[in-house]
GROMACS .gro file of C-alpha atoms in nm:
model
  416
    1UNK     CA    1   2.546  -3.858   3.644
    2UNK     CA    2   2.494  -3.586   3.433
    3UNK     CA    3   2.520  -3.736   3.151
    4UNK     CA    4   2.289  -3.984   3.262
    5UNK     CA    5   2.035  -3.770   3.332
    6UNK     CA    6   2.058  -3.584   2.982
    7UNK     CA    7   2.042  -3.932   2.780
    8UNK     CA    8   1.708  -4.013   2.930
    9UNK     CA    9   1.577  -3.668   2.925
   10UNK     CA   10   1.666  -3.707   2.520
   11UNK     CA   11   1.510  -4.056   2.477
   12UNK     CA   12   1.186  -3.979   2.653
   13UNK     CA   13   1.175  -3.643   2.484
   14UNK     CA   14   1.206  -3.863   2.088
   15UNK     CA   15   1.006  -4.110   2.238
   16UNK     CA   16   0.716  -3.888   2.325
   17UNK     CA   17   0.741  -3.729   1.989
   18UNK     CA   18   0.754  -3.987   1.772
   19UNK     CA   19   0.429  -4.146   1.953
   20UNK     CA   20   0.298  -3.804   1.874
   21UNK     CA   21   0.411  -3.813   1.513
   22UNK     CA   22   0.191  -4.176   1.500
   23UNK     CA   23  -0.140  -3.993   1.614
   24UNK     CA   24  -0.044  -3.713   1.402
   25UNK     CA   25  -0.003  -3.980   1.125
   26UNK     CA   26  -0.444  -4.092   1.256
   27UNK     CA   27  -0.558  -3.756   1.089
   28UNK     CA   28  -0.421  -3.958   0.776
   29UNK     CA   29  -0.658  -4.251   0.874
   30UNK     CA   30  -0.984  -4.060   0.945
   31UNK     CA   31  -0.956  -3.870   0.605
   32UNK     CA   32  -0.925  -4.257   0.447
   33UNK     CA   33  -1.179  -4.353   0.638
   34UNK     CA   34  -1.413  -4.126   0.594
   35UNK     CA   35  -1.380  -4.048   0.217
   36UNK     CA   36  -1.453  -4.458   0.219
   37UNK     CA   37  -1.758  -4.453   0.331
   38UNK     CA   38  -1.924  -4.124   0.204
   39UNK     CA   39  -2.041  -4.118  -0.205
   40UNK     CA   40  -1.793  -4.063  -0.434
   41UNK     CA   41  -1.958  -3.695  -0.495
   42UNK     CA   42  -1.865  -3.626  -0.103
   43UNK     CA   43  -1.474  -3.704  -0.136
   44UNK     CA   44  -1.341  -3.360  -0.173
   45UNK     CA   45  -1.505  -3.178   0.124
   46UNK     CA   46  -1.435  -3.448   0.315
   47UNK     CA   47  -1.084  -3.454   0.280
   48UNK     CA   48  -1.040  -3.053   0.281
   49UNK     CA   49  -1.237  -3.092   0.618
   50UNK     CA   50  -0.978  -3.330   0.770
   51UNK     CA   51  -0.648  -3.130   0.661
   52UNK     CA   52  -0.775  -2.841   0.783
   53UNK     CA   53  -0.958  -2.920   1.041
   54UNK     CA   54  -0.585  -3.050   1.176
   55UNK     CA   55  -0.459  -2.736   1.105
   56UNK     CA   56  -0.732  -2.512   1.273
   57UNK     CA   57  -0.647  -2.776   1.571
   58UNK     CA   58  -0.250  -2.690   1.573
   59UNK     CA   59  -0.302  -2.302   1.562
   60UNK     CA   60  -0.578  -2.292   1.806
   61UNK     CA   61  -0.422  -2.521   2.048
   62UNK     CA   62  -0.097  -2.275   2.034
   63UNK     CA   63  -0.261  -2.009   2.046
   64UNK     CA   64  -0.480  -2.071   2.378
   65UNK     CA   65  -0.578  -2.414   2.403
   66UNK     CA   66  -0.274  -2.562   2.567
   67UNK     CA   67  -0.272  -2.272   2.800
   68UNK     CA   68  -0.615  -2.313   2.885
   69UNK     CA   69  -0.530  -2.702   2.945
   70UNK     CA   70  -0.256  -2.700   3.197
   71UNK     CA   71  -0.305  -2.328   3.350
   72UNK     CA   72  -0.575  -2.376   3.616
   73UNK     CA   73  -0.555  -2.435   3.977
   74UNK     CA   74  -0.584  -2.803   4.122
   75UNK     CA   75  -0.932  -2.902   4.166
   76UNK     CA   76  -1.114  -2.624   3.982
   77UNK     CA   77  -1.370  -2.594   3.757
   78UNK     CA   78  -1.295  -2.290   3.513
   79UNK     CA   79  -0.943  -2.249   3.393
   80UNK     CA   80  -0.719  -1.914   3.364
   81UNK     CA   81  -0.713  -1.767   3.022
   82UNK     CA   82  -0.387  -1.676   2.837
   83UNK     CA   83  -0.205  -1.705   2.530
   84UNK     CA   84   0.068  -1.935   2.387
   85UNK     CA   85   0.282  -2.271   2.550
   86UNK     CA   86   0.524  -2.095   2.791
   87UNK     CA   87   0.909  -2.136   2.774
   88UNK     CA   88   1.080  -2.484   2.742
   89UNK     CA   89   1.258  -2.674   3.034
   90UNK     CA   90   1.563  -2.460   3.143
   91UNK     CA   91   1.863  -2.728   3.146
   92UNK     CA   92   1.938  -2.634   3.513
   93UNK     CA   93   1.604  -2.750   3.602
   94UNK     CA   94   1.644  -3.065   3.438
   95UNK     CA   95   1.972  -3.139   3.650
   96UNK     CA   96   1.835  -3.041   3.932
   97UNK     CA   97   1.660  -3.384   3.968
   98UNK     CA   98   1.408  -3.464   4.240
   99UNK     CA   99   1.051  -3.562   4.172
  100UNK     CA  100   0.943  -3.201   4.035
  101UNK     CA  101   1.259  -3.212   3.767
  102UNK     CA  102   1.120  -3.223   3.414
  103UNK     CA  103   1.183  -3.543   3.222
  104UNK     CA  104   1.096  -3.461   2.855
  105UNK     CA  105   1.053  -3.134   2.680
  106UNK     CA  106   0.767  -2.914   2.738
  107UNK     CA  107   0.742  -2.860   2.355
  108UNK     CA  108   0.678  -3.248   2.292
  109UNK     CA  109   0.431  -3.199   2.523
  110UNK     CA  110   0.285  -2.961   2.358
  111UNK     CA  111   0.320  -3.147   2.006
  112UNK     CA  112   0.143  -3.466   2.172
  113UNK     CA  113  -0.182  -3.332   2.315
  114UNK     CA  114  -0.214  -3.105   2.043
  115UNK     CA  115  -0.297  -3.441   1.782
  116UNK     CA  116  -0.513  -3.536   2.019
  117UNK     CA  117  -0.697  -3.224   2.011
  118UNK     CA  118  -0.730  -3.260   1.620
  119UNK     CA  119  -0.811  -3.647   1.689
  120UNK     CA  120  -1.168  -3.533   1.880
  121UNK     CA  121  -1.238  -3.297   1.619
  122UNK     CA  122  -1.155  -3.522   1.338
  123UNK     CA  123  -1.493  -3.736   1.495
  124UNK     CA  124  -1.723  -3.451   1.467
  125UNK     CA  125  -1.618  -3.477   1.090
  126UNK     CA  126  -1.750  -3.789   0.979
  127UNK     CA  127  -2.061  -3.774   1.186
  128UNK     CA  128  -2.168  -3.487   0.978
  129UNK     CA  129  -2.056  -3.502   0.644
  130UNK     CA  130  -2.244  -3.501   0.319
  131UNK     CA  131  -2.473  -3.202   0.383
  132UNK     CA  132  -2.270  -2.964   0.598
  133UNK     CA  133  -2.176  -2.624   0.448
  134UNK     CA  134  -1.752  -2.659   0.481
  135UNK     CA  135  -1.692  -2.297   0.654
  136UNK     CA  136  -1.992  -2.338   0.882
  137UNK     CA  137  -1.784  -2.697   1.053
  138UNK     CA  138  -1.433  -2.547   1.005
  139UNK     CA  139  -1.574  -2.212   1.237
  140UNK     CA  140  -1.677  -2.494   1.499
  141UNK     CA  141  -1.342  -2.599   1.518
  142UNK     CA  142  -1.190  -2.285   1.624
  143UNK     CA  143  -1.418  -2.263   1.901
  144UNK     CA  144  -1.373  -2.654   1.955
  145UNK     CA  145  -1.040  -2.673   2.029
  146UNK     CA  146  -0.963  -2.364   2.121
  147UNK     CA  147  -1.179  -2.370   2.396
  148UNK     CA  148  -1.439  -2.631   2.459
  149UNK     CA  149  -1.240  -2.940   2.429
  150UNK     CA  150  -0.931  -2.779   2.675
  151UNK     CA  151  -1.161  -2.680   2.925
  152UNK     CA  152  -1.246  -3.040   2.934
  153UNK     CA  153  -0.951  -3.158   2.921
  154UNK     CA  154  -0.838  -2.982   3.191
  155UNK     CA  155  -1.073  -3.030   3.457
  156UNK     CA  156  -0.904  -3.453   3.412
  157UNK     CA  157  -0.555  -3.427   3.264
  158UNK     CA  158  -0.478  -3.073   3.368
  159UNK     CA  159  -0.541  -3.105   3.765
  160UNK     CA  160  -0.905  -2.985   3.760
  161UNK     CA  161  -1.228  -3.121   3.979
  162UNK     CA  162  -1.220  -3.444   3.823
  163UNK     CA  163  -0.881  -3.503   3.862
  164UNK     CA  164  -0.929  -3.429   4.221
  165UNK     CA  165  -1.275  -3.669   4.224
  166UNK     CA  166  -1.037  -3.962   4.085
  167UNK     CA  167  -1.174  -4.041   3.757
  168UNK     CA  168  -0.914  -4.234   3.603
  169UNK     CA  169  -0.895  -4.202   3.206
  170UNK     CA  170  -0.522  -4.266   3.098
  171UNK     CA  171  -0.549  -4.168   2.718
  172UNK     CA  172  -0.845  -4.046   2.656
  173UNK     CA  173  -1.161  -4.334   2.619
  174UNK     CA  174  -1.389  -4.000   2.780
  175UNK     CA  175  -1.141  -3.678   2.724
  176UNK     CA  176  -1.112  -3.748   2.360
  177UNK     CA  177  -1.347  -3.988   2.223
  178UNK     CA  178  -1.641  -3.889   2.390
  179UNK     CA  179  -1.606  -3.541   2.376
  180UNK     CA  180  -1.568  -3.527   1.996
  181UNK     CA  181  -1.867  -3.792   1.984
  182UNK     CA  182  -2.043  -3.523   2.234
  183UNK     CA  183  -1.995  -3.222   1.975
  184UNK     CA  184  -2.048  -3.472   1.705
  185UNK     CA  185  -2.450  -3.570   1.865
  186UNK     CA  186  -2.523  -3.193   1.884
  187UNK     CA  187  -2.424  -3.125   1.538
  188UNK     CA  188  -2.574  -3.416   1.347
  189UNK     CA  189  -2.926  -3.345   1.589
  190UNK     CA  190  -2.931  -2.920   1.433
  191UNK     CA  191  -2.840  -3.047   1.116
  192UNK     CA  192  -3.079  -3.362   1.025
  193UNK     CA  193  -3.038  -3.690   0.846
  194UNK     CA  194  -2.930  -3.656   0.480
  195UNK     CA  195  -3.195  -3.681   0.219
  196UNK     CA  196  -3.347  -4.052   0.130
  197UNK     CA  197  -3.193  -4.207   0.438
  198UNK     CA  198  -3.489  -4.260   0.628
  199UNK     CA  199  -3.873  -4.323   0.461
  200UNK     CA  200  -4.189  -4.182   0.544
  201UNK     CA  201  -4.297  -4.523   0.647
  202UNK     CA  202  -3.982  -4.592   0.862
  203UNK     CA  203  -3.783  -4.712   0.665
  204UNK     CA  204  -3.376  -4.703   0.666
  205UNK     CA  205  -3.265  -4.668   0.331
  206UNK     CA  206  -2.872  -4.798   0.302
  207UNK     CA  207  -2.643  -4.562   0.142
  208UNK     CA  208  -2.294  -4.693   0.113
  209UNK     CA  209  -1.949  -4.583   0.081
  210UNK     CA  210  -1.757  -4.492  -0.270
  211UNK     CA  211  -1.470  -4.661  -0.188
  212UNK     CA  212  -1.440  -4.953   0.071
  213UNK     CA  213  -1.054  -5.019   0.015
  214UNK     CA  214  -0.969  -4.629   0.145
  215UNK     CA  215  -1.206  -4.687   0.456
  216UNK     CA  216  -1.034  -5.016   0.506
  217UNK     CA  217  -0.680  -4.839   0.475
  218UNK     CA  218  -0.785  -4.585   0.709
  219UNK     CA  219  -0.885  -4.884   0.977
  220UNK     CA  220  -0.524  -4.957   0.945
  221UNK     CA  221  -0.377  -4.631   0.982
  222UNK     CA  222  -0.598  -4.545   1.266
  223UNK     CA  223  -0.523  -4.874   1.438
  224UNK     CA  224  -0.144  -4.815   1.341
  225UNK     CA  225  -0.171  -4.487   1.517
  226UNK     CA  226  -0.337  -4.577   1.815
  227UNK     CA  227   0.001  -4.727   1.960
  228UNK     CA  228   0.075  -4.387   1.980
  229UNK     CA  229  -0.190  -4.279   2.135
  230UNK     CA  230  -0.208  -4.518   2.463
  231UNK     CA  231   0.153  -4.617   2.445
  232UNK     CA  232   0.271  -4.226   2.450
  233UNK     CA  233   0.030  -4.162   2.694
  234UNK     CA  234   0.255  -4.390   2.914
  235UNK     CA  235   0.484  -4.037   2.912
  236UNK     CA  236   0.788  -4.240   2.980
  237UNK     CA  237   1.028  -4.513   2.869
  238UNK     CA  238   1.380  -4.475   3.016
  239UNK     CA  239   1.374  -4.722   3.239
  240UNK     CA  240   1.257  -5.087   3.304
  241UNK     CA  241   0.930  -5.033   3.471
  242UNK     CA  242   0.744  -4.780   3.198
  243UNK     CA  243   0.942  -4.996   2.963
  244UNK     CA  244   0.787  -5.261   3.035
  245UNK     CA  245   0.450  -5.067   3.056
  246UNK     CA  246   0.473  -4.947   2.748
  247UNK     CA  247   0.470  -5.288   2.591
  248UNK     CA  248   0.191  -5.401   2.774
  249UNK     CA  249  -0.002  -5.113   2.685
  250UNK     CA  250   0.113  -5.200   2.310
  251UNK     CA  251  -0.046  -5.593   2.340
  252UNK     CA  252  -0.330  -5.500   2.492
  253UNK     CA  253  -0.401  -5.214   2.215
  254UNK     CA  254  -0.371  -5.479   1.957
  255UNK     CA  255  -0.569  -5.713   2.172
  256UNK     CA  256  -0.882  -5.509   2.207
  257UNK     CA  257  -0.862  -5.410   1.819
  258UNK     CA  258  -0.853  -5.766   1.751
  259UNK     CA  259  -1.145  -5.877   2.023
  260UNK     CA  260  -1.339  -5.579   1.868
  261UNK     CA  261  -1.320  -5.667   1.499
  262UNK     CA  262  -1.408  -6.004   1.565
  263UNK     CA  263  -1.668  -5.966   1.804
  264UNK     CA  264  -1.872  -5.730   1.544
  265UNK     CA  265  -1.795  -5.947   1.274
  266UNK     CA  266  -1.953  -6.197   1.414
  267UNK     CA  267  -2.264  -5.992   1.577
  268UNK     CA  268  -2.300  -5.884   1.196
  269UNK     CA  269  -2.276  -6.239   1.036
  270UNK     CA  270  -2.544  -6.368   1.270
  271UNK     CA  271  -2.813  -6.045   1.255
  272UNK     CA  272  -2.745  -5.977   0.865
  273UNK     CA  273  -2.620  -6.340   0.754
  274UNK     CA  274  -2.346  -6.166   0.569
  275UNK     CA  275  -1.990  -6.070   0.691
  276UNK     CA  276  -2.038  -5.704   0.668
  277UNK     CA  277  -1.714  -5.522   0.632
  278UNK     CA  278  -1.781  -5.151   0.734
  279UNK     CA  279  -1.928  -5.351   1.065
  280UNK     CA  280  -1.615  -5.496   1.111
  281UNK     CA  281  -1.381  -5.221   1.091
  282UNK     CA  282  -1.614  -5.023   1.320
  283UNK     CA  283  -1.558  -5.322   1.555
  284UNK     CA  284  -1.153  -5.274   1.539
  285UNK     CA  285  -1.180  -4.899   1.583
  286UNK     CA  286  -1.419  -4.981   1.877
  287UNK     CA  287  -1.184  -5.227   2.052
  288UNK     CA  288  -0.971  -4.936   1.996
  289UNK     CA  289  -1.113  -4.657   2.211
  290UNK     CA  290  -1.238  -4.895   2.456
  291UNK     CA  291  -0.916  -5.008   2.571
  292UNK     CA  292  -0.781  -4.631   2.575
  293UNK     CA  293  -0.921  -4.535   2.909
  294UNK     CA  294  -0.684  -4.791   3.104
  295UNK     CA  295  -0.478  -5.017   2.825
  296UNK     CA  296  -0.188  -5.065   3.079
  297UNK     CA  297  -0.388  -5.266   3.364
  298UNK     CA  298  -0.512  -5.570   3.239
  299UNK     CA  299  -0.368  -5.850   3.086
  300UNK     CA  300  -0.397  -5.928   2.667
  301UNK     CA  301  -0.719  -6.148   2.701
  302UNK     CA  302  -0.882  -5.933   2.922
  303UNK     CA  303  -0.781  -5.642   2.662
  304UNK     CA  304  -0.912  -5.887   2.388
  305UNK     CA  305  -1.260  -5.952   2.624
  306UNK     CA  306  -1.319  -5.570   2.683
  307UNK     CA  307  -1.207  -5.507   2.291
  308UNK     CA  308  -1.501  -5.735   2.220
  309UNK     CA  309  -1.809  -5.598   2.406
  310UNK     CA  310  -1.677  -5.256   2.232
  311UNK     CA  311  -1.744  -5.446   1.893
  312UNK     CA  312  -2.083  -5.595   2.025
  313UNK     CA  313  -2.199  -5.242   2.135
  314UNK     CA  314  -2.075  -5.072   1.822
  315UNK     CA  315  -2.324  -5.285   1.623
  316UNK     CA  316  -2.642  -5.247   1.811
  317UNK     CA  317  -2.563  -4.857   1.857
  318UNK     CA  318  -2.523  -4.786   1.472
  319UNK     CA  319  -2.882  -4.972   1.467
  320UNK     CA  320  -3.017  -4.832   1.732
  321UNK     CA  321  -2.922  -4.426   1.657
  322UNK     CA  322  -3.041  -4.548   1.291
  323UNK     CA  323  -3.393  -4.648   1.438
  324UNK     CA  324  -3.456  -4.280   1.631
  325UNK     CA  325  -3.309  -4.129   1.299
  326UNK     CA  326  -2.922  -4.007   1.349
  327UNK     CA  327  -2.786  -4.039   1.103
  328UNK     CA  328  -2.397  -4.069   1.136
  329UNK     CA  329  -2.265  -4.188   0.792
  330UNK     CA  330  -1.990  -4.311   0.936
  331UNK     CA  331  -2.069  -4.481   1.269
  332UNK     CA  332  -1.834  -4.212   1.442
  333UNK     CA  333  -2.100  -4.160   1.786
  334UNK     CA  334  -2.138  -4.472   1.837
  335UNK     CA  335  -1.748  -4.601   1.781
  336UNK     CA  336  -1.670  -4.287   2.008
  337UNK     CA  337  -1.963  -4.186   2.184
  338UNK     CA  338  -2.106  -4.556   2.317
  339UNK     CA  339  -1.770  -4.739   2.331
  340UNK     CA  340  -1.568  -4.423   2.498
  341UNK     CA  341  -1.831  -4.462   2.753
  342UNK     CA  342  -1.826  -4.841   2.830
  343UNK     CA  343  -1.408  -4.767   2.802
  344UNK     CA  344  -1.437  -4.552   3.106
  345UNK     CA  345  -1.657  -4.798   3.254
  346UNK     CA  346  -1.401  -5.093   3.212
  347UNK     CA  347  -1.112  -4.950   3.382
  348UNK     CA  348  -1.331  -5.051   3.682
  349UNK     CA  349  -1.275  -5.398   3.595
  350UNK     CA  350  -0.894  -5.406   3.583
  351UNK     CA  351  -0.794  -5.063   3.828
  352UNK     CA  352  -0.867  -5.124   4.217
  353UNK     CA  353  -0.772  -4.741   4.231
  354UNK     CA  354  -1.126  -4.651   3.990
  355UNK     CA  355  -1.446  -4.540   4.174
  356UNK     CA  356  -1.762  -4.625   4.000
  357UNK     CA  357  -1.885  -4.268   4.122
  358UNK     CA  358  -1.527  -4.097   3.968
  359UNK     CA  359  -1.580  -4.284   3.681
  360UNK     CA  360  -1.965  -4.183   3.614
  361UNK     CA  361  -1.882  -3.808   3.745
  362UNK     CA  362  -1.650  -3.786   3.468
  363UNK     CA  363  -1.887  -3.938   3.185
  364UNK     CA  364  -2.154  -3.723   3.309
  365UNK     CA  365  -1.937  -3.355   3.344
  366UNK     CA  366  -1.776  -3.412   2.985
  367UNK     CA  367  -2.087  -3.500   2.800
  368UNK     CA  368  -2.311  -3.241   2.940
  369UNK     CA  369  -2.009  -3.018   2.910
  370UNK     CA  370  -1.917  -3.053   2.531
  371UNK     CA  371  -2.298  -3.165   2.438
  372UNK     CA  372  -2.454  -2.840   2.579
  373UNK     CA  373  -2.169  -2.587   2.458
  374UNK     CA  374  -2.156  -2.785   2.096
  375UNK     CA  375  -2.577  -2.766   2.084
  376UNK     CA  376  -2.561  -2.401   2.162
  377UNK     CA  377  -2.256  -2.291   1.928
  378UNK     CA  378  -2.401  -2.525   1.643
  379UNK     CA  379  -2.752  -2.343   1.675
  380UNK     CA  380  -2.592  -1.998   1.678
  381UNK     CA  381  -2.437  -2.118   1.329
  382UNK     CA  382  -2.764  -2.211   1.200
  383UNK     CA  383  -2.943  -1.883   1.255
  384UNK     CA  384  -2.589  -1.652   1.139
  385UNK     CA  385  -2.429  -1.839   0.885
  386UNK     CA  386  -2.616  -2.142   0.793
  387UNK     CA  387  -2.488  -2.487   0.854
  388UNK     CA  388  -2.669  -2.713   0.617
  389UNK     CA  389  -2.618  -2.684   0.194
  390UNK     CA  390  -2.915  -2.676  -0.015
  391UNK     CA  391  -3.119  -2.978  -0.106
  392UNK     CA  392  -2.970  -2.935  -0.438
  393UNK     CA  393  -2.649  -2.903  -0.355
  394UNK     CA  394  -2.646  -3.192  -0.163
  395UNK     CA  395  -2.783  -3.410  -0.434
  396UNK     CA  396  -2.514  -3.278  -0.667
  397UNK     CA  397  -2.279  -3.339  -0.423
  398UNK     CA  398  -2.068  -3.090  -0.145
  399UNK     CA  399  -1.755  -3.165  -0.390
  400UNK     CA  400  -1.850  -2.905  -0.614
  401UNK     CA  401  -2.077  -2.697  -0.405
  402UNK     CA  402  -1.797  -2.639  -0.133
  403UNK     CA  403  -1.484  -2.701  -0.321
  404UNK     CA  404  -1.559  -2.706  -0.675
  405UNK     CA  405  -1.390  -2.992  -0.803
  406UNK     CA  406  -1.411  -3.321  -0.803
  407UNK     CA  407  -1.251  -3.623  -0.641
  408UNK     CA  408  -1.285  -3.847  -0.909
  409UNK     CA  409  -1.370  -3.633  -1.238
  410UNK     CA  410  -1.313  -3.911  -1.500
  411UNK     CA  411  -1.570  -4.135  -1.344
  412UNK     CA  412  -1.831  -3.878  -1.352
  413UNK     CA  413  -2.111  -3.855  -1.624
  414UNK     CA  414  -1.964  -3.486  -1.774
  415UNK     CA  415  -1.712  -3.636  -1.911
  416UNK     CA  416  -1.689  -3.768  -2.271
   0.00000   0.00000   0.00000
């Protein structure tokens, strides 16, 4: 029996962190994605924001974060402070059994909400970029996820007041998505839209991507990823129930990608007349988070259905913040921001156990949690450090003002 017990222990453990090694792998797909759509004389930045970013995430989630996360007492508000993960699962406590034996390591854990930390930040990235000074974001993400998003995060997924209220969000359509889309609104409000995007007159000037083959890699990555996300989230798969769950929770993530990309493909072919591709992979990344707050209860067409109005909102949203003038070069508030909320909404479709007013407490207490604390923090930046580059150095490009090189040098004019 033993033996038993220490086989699944093992496969849960590798199964949790290999899912976690897949969202890992989506800080891959938002640096693709986001170097896609910003101007080639962006690429740099952007990508030294997204490696690091990750690693500001990992060290700051270590350090405090996790602590923060899982420390507090059931149904509070404000967490206990501390430092570091604790001590792994002692191998007597394991064969103990009973329903308070652990069934996977601690440290996988650990190593699985720590990618989704750096998934939330990686969305304030792309909301910002291409006038941001580099240090100014990277000092947001300490305090990010070292503090802001785990205090969150534990008021749902730790045992905190919303936990307690019932608000039902089983990987993350509201903990993740709309938090970073939360800190990603408050930033991109202090900062301002980048120069020539919007006219005196009102006009909304298009200004596209360098390289629409990256962002459409990084669509695939992301969506490759994402089984990780919502099927880990299912924290077990040694035995025939969450076995089974797990592969309904895969369909119906490929189901609402699918409905999502389609859905906004087609919104886009009949508003523009043209099959507009960064529309489209919006849509997929949409279907994406809207499943993620309850992938596991419905059934793959009604995964594909709620995929789809994620797509149809994605479209109007990236219109519609264009029109009061936010400009998000990379449609990350509305992909995360609009469609994390109508993903929390869903699960009141397919769950019996979801209360509208659990569901709309939870919406509420995370935006006005992250929004407020982000808004704050982001203005304190402004007035010590700065957080916006120079008009010039934002026509020249935050490649060589931030980093000093180039992403592509022997496409540039300098060179003979």
């Amino acid at each position: 029996m033993e033996d038993i017990v220490q086989i699944k222990y093992a496969l849960d453990t590798f199964y949790f962190l290999i899912c976690g090694a897949l969202v890992m792998w989506m800080a891959a797909g938002f640096a693709m994605l986001e170097s896609g759509l910003v101007r080639a004389k962006n690429t740099t930045e952007i990508l030294t924001k997204n490696i690091t970013l990750y690693a500001i995430a990992s060290v700051m989630y270590l350090l405090v974060g996790y602590y923060i996360m899982y420390s507090g007492d059931e149904g509070g508000i404000m967490p206990n402070l501390g430092l570091l993960i604790g001590s792994e699962n002692a191998v007597e406590d394991v064969l103990a059994g009973g329903d308070d034996a652990p069934y996977y390591s601690a440290r996988a854990d650990f190593f699985f909400q720590v990618v989704f930390v750096a998934t939330a930040m990686s969305i304030v990235s792309g909301a910002v970029a291409e006038r941001m000074k580099l240090f100014a974001f990277l000092t947001f993400a300490v305090i990010m996820t070292g503090f802001i998003y785990p205090i969150q995060g534990y008021w749902s997924w730790g045992g905190g007041f919303l936990s307690e209220a019932g608000f039902s969000d089983f990987a993350g359509s509201g903990i993740v998505h709309l938090a970073g889309a939360s800190a990603a609104l408050a930033g991109v409000i202090i900062l301002g839209p980048r120069k020539g995007k919007y006219g005196s007159n009102g006009q909304i000037n298009a200004i596209p991507g360098a390289n629409l083959p990256l962002a459409t890699l990084g669509t695939f990555i992301l969506w490759l990823g994402w089984f990780g996300f919502n099927g880990g989230s299912q924290l077990i798969v040694s035995n025939i129930e969450d076995a089974n769950a797990v592969a309904q929770v895969f369909v119906n993530t490929n189901a609402s990608a699918a409905g999502g990309l389609i859905a906004a493909l087609i919104v886009a072919r009949i508003l523009f007349g043209k099959a507009d591709l960064t529309m489209a992979l919006n849509g997929a990344l949409a279907g994406l988070v809207a499943i993620t707050a309850d992938p596991l209860s419905p059934g793959g067409f009604q995964a594909t259905l709620i995929g789809a109005v994620g797509g149809v909102l994605v479209v109007f949203s990236i219109l519609g913040f264009d029109k009061i003038k936010i400009d998000d070069p990379v449609g990350a508030i509305s992909v995360h921001g609009v469609v994390g909320i109508w993903g929390v909404l869903a699960v009141l479709l397919t769950n019996s156990d979801a209360t509208i007013g659990g569901q709309l407490l939870g919406i509420i207490s995370i935006f006005l949690w992250v929004f407020i604390t982000s808004l704050i923090l982001w203005i304190i930046l402004k007035a010590v450090m700065g957080i916006r580059v120079t008009e010039e150095e934002e026509y020249g490009g935050v490649d060589l003002s931030e980093c000093g090189m180039e992403a592509y040098p022997e496409f540039t004019s300098s060179k003979k």
